mmCIF file of C-alpha atoms in Angstrom:
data_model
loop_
_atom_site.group_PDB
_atom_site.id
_atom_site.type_symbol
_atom_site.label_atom_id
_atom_site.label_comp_id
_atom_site.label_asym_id
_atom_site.label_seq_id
_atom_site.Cartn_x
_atom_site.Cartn_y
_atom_site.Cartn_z
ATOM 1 C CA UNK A 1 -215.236 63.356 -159.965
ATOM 2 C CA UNK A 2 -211.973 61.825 -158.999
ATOM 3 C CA UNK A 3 -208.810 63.127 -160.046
ATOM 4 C CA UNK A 4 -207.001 61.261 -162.479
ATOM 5 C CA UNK A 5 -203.047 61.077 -161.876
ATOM 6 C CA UNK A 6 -200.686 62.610 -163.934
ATOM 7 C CA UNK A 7 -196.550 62.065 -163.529
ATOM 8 C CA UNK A 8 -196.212 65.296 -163.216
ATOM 9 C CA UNK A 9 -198.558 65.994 -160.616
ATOM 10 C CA UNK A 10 -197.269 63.061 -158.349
ATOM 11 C CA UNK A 11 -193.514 62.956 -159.206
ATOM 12 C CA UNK A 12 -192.823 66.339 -160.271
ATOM 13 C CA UNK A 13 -190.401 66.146 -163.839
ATOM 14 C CA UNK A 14 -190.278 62.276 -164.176
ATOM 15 C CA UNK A 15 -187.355 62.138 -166.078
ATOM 16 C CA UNK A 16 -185.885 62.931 -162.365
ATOM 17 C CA UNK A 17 -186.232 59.266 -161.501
ATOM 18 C CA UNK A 18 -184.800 58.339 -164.593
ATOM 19 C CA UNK A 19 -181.511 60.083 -164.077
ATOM 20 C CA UNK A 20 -181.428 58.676 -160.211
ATOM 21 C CA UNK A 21 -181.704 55.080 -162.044
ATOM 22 C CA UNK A 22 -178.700 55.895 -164.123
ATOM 23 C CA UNK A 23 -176.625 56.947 -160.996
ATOM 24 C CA UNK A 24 -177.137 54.077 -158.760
ATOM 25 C CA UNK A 25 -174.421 51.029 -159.802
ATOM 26 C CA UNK A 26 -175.052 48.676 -156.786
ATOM 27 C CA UNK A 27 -178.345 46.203 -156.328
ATOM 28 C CA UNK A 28 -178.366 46.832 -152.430
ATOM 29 C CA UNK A 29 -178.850 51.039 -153.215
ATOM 30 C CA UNK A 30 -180.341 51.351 -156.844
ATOM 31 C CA UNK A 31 -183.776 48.989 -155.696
ATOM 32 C CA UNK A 32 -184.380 51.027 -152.244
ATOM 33 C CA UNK A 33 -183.852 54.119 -154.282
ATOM 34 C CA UNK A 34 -186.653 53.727 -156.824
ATOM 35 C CA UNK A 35 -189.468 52.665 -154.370
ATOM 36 C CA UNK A 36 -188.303 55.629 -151.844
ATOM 37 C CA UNK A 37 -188.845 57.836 -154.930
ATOM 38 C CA UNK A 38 -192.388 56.546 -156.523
ATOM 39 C CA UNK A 39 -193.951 56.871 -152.855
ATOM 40 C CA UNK A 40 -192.948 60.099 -152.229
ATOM 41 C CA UNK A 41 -195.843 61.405 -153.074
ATOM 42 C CA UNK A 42 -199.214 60.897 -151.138
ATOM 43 C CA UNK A 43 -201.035 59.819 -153.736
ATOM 44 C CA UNK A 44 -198.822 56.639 -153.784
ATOM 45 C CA UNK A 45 -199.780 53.969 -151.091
ATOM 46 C CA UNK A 46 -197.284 51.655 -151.674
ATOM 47 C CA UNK A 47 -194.287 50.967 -154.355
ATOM 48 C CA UNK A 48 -192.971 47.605 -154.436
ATOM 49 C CA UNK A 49 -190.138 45.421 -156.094
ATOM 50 C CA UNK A 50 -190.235 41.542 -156.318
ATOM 51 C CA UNK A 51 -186.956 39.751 -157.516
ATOM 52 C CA UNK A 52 -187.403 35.973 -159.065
ATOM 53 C CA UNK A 53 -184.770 33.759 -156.873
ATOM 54 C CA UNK A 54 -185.033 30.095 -155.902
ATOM 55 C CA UNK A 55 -186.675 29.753 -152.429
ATOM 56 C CA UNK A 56 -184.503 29.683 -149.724
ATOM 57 C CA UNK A 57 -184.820 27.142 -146.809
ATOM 58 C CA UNK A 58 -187.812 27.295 -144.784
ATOM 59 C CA UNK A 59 -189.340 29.881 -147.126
ATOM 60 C CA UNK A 60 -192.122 27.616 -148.672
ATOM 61 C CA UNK A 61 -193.278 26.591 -145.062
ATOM 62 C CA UNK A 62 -194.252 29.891 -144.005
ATOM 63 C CA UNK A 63 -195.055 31.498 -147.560
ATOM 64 C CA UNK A 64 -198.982 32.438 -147.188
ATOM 65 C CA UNK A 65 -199.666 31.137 -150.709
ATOM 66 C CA UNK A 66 -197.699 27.767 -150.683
ATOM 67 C CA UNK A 67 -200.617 25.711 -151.648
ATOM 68 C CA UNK A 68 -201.611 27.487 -154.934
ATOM 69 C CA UNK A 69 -197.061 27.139 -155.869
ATOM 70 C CA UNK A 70 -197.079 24.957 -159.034
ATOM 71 C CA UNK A 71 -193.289 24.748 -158.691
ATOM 72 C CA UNK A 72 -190.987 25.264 -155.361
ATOM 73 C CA UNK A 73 -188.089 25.730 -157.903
ATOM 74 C CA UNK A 74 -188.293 29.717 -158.358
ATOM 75 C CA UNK A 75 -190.923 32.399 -156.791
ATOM 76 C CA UNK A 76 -190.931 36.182 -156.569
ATOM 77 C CA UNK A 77 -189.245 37.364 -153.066
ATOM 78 C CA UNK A 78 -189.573 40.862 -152.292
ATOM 79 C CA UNK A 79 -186.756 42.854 -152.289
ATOM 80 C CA UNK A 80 -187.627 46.433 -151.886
ATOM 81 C CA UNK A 81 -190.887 48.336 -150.087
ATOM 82 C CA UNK A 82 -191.344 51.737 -149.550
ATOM 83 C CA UNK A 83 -194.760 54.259 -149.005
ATOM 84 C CA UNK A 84 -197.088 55.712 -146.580
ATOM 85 C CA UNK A 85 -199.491 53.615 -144.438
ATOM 86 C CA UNK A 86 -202.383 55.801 -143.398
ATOM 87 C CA UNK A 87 -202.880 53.761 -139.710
ATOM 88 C CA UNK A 88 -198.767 52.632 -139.493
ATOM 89 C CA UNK A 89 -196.857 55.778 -141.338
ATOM 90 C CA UNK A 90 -193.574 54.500 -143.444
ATOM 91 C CA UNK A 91 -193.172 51.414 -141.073
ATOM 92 C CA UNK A 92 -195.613 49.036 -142.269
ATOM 93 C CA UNK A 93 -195.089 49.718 -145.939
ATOM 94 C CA UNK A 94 -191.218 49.484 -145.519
ATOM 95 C CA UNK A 95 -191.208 45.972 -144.085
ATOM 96 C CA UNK A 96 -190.229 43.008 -146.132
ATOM 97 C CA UNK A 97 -190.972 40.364 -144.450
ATOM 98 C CA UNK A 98 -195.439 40.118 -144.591
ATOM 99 C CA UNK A 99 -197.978 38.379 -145.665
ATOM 100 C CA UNK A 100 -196.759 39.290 -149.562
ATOM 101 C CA UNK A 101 -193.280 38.795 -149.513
ATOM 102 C CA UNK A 102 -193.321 35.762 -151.602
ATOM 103 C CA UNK A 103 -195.652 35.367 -154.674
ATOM 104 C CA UNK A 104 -195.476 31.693 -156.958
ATOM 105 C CA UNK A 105 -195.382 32.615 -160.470
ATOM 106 C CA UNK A 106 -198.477 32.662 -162.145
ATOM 107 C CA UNK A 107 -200.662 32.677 -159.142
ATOM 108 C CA UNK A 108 -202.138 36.358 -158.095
ATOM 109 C CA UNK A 109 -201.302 39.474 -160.509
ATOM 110 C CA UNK A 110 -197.553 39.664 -159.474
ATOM 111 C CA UNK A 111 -197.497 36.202 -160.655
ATOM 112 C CA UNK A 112 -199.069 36.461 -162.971
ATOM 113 C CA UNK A 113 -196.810 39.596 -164.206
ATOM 114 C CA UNK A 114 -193.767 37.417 -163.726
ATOM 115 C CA UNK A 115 -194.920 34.680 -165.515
ATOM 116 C CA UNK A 116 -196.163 36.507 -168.892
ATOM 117 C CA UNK A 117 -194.158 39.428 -168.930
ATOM 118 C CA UNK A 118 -196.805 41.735 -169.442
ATOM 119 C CA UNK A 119 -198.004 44.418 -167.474
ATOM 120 C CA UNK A 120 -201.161 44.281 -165.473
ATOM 121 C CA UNK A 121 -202.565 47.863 -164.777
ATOM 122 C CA UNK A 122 -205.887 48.398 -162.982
ATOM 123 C CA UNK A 123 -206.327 52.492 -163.090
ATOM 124 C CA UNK A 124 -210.046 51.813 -160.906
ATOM 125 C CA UNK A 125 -209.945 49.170 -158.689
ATOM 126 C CA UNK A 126 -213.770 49.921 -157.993
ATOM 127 C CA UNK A 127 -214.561 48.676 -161.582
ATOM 128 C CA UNK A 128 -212.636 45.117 -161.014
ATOM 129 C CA UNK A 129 -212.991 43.651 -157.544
ATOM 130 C CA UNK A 130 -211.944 40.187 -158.500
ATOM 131 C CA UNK A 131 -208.669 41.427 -158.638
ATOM 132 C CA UNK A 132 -208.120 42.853 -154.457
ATOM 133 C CA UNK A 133 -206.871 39.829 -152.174
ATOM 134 C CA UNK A 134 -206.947 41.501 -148.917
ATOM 135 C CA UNK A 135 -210.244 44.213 -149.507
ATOM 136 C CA UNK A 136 -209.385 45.284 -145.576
ATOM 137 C CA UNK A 137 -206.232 46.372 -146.630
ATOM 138 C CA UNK A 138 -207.500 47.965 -149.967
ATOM 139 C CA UNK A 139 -210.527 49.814 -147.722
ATOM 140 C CA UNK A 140 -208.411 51.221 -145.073
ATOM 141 C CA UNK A 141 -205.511 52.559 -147.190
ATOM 142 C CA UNK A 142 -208.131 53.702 -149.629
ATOM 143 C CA UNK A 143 -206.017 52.021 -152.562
ATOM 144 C CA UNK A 144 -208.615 52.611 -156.303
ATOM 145 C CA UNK A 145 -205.460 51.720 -158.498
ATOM 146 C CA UNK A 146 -202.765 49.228 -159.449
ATOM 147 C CA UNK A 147 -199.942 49.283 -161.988
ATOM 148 C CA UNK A 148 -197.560 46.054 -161.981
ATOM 149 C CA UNK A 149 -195.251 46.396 -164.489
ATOM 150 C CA UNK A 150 -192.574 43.189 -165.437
ATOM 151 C CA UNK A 151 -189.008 44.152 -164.846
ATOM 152 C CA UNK A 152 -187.316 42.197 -168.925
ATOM 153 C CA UNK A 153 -184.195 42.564 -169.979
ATOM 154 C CA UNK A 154 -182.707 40.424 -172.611
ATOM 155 C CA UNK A 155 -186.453 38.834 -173.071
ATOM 156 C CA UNK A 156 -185.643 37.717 -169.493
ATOM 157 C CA UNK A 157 -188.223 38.611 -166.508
ATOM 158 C CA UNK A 158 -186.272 39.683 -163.730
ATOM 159 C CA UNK A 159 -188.987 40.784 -161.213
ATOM 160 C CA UNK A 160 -192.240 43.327 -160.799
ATOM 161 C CA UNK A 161 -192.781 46.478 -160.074
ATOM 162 C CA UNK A 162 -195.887 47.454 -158.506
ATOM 163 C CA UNK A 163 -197.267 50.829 -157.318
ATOM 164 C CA UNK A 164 -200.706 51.144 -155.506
ATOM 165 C CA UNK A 165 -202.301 54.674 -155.559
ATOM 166 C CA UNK A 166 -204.991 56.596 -153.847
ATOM 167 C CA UNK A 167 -206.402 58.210 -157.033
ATOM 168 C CA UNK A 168 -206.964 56.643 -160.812
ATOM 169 C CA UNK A 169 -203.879 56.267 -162.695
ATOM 170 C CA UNK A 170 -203.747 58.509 -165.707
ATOM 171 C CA UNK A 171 -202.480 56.895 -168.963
ATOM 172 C CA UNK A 172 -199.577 59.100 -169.281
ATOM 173 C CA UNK A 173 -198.781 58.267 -165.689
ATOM 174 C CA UNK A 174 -198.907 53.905 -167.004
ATOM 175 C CA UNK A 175 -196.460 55.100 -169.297
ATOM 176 C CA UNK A 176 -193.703 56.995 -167.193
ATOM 177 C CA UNK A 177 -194.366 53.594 -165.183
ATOM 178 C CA UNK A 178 -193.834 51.117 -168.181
ATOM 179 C CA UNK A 179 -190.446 53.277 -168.983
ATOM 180 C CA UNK A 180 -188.944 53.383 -165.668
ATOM 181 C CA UNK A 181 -189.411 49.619 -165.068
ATOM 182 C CA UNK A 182 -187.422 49.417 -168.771
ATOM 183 C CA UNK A 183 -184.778 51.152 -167.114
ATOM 184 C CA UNK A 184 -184.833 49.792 -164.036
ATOM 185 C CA UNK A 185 -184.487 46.582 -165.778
ATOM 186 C CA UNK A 186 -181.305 48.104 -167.741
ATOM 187 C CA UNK A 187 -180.248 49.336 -164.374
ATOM 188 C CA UNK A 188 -180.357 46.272 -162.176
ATOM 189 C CA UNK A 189 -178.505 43.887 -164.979
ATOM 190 C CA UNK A 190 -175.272 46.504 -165.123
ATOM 191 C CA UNK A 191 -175.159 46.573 -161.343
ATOM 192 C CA UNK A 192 -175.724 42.560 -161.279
ATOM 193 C CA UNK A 193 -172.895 42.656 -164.000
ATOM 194 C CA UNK A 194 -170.627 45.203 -162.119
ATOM 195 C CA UNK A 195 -170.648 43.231 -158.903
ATOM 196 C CA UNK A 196 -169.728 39.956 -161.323
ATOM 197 C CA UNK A 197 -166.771 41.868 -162.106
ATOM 198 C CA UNK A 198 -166.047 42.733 -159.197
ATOM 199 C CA UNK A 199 -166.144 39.484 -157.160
ATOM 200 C CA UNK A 200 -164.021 38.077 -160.142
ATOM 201 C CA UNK A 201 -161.258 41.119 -159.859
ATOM 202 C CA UNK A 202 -160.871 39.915 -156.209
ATOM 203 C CA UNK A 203 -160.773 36.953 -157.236
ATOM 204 C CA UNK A 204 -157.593 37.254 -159.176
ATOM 205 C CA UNK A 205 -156.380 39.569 -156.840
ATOM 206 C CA UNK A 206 -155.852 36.625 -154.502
ATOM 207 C CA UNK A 207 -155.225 34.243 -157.074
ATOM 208 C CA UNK A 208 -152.008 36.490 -157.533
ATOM 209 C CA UNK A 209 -150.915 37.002 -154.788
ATOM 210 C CA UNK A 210 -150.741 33.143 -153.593
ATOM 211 C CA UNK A 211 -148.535 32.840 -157.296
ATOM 212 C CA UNK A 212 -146.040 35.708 -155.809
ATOM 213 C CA UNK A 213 -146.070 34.136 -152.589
ATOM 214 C CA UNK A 214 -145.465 30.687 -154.529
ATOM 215 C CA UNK A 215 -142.471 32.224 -156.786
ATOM 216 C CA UNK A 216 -141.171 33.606 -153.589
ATOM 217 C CA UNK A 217 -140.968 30.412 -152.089
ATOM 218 C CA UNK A 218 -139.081 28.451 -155.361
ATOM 219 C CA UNK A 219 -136.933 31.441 -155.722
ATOM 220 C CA UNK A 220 -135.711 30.345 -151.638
ATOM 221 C CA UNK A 221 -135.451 26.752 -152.290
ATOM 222 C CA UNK A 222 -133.525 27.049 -155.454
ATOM 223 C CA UNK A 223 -130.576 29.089 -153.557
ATOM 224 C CA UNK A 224 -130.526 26.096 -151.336
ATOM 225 C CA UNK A 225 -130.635 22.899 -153.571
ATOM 226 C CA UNK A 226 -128.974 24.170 -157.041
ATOM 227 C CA UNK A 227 -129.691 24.305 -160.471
ATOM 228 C CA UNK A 228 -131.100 21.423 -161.478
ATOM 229 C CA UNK A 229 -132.358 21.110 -165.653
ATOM 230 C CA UNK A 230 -135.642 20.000 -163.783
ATOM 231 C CA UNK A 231 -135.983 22.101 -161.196
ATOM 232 C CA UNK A 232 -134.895 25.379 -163.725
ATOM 233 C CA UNK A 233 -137.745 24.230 -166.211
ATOM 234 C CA UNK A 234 -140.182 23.918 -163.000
ATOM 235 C CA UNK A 235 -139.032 27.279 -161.799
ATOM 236 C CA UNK A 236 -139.532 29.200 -165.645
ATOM 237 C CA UNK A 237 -142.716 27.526 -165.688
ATOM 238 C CA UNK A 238 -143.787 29.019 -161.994
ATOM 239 C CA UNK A 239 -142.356 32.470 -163.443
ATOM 240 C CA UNK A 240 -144.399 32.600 -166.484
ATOM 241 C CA UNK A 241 -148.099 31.674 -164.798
ATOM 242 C CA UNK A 242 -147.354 34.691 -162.053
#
């Protein structure tokens, strides 16, 4: 009888990953992070992120499932891969750039999880076949179970999160799942938020200093032309905006 997974048996006190989703504030860290931590265990093949972003150039022409794309405006890119290949190790699983890096919404079950925004969890694979695209791949990692989960915040789908496991998924185990992609969610808008901010403090940082440098250079041509009515309103005027 196989065993069934439990989050505490693969991830030891789940609430662990929770916490490391609260402490990452940066895109580029906090998305590496939580696949690196759901395939820790051996019991997890693979852990996987997909982002929804517009296609970049030259993407479409070499994207395995271009002809099934209903619309070249938006797809899911993956951003994030991490787990334990039984032939390749951690190199294989950790690339981002194979056959699955770019899923059309709606088309396969991470399209399809993008496009609804509801989960799509498969705890025996053995019970529906329609649902493996490469069955090689399935076979030789020995892969019986799939949880996708959509990554919503504000009613918005940002991405998937996918896991692929070597034993049946236990129900509790779909639920840690469901509530870390709710935080993740939570997690990835404050860090897409905090680097907003941050690109706009920088922003005025410059925008400053090119007004000092600009009230340095009135403040030099006043003491050589005088004190025109004019030229003193011009020159309160330049004083106020720095």
């Amino acid at each position: 009888m196989p065993v069934i997974l439990k989050p505490e048996a693969i991830w030891g006190d789940p609430k662990r990953i929770l916490l490391d989703l609260a402490g990452q504030h940066h895109l580029p860290d906090l998305l590496p992070a939580i696949v690196n931590r759901l395939a820790e265990p051996r019991a997890v093949a693979l852990a996987r992120v997909w982002l929804r972003q517009a296609p970049l150039k030259g993407d479409c022409g070499s994207c395995r499932l271009a002809a099934e794309c209903p619309d070249r405006e938006e797809c899911l890119h993956l951003v994030a891969s991490a787990g334990r290949s039984l032939a390749d190790g951690r190199k294989e699983c950790n690339r981002l750039d194979g056959e699955f890096r770019r899923f059309p919404l709606g088309v396969r079950k991470v399209g399809r999880i993008a496009e609804s925004g509801q989960p799509l969890e498969a705890p025996n694979l053995v019970a529906e076949p329609d649902w493996i695209v490469d069955p090689a791949w399935v076979r030789g990692e020995r892969i019986v179970s799939f949880a996708g989960e959509p990554l919503v915040f504000n009613d918005r789908v940002l991405g998937v999160l996918a896991v692929f496991a070597r034993e049946p998924i236990g129900e509790s185990c779909l639920e840690w799942l469901r509530m870390i992609a709710s935080h993740l969610a939570a997690a990835m808008a404050n860090a897409q938020a905090l680097a907003q901010i941050e690109s706009l403090r920088k922003q005025l940082e410059q925008e400053n200093e090119y007004l000092r440098e600009e009230v340095g250079q009135w403040n030099s041509f006043g003491e050589l032309i005088g004190h025109s009515p004019a030229l003193q309103s011009v020159g309160r005027q330049i004083d106020l905006v720095a």
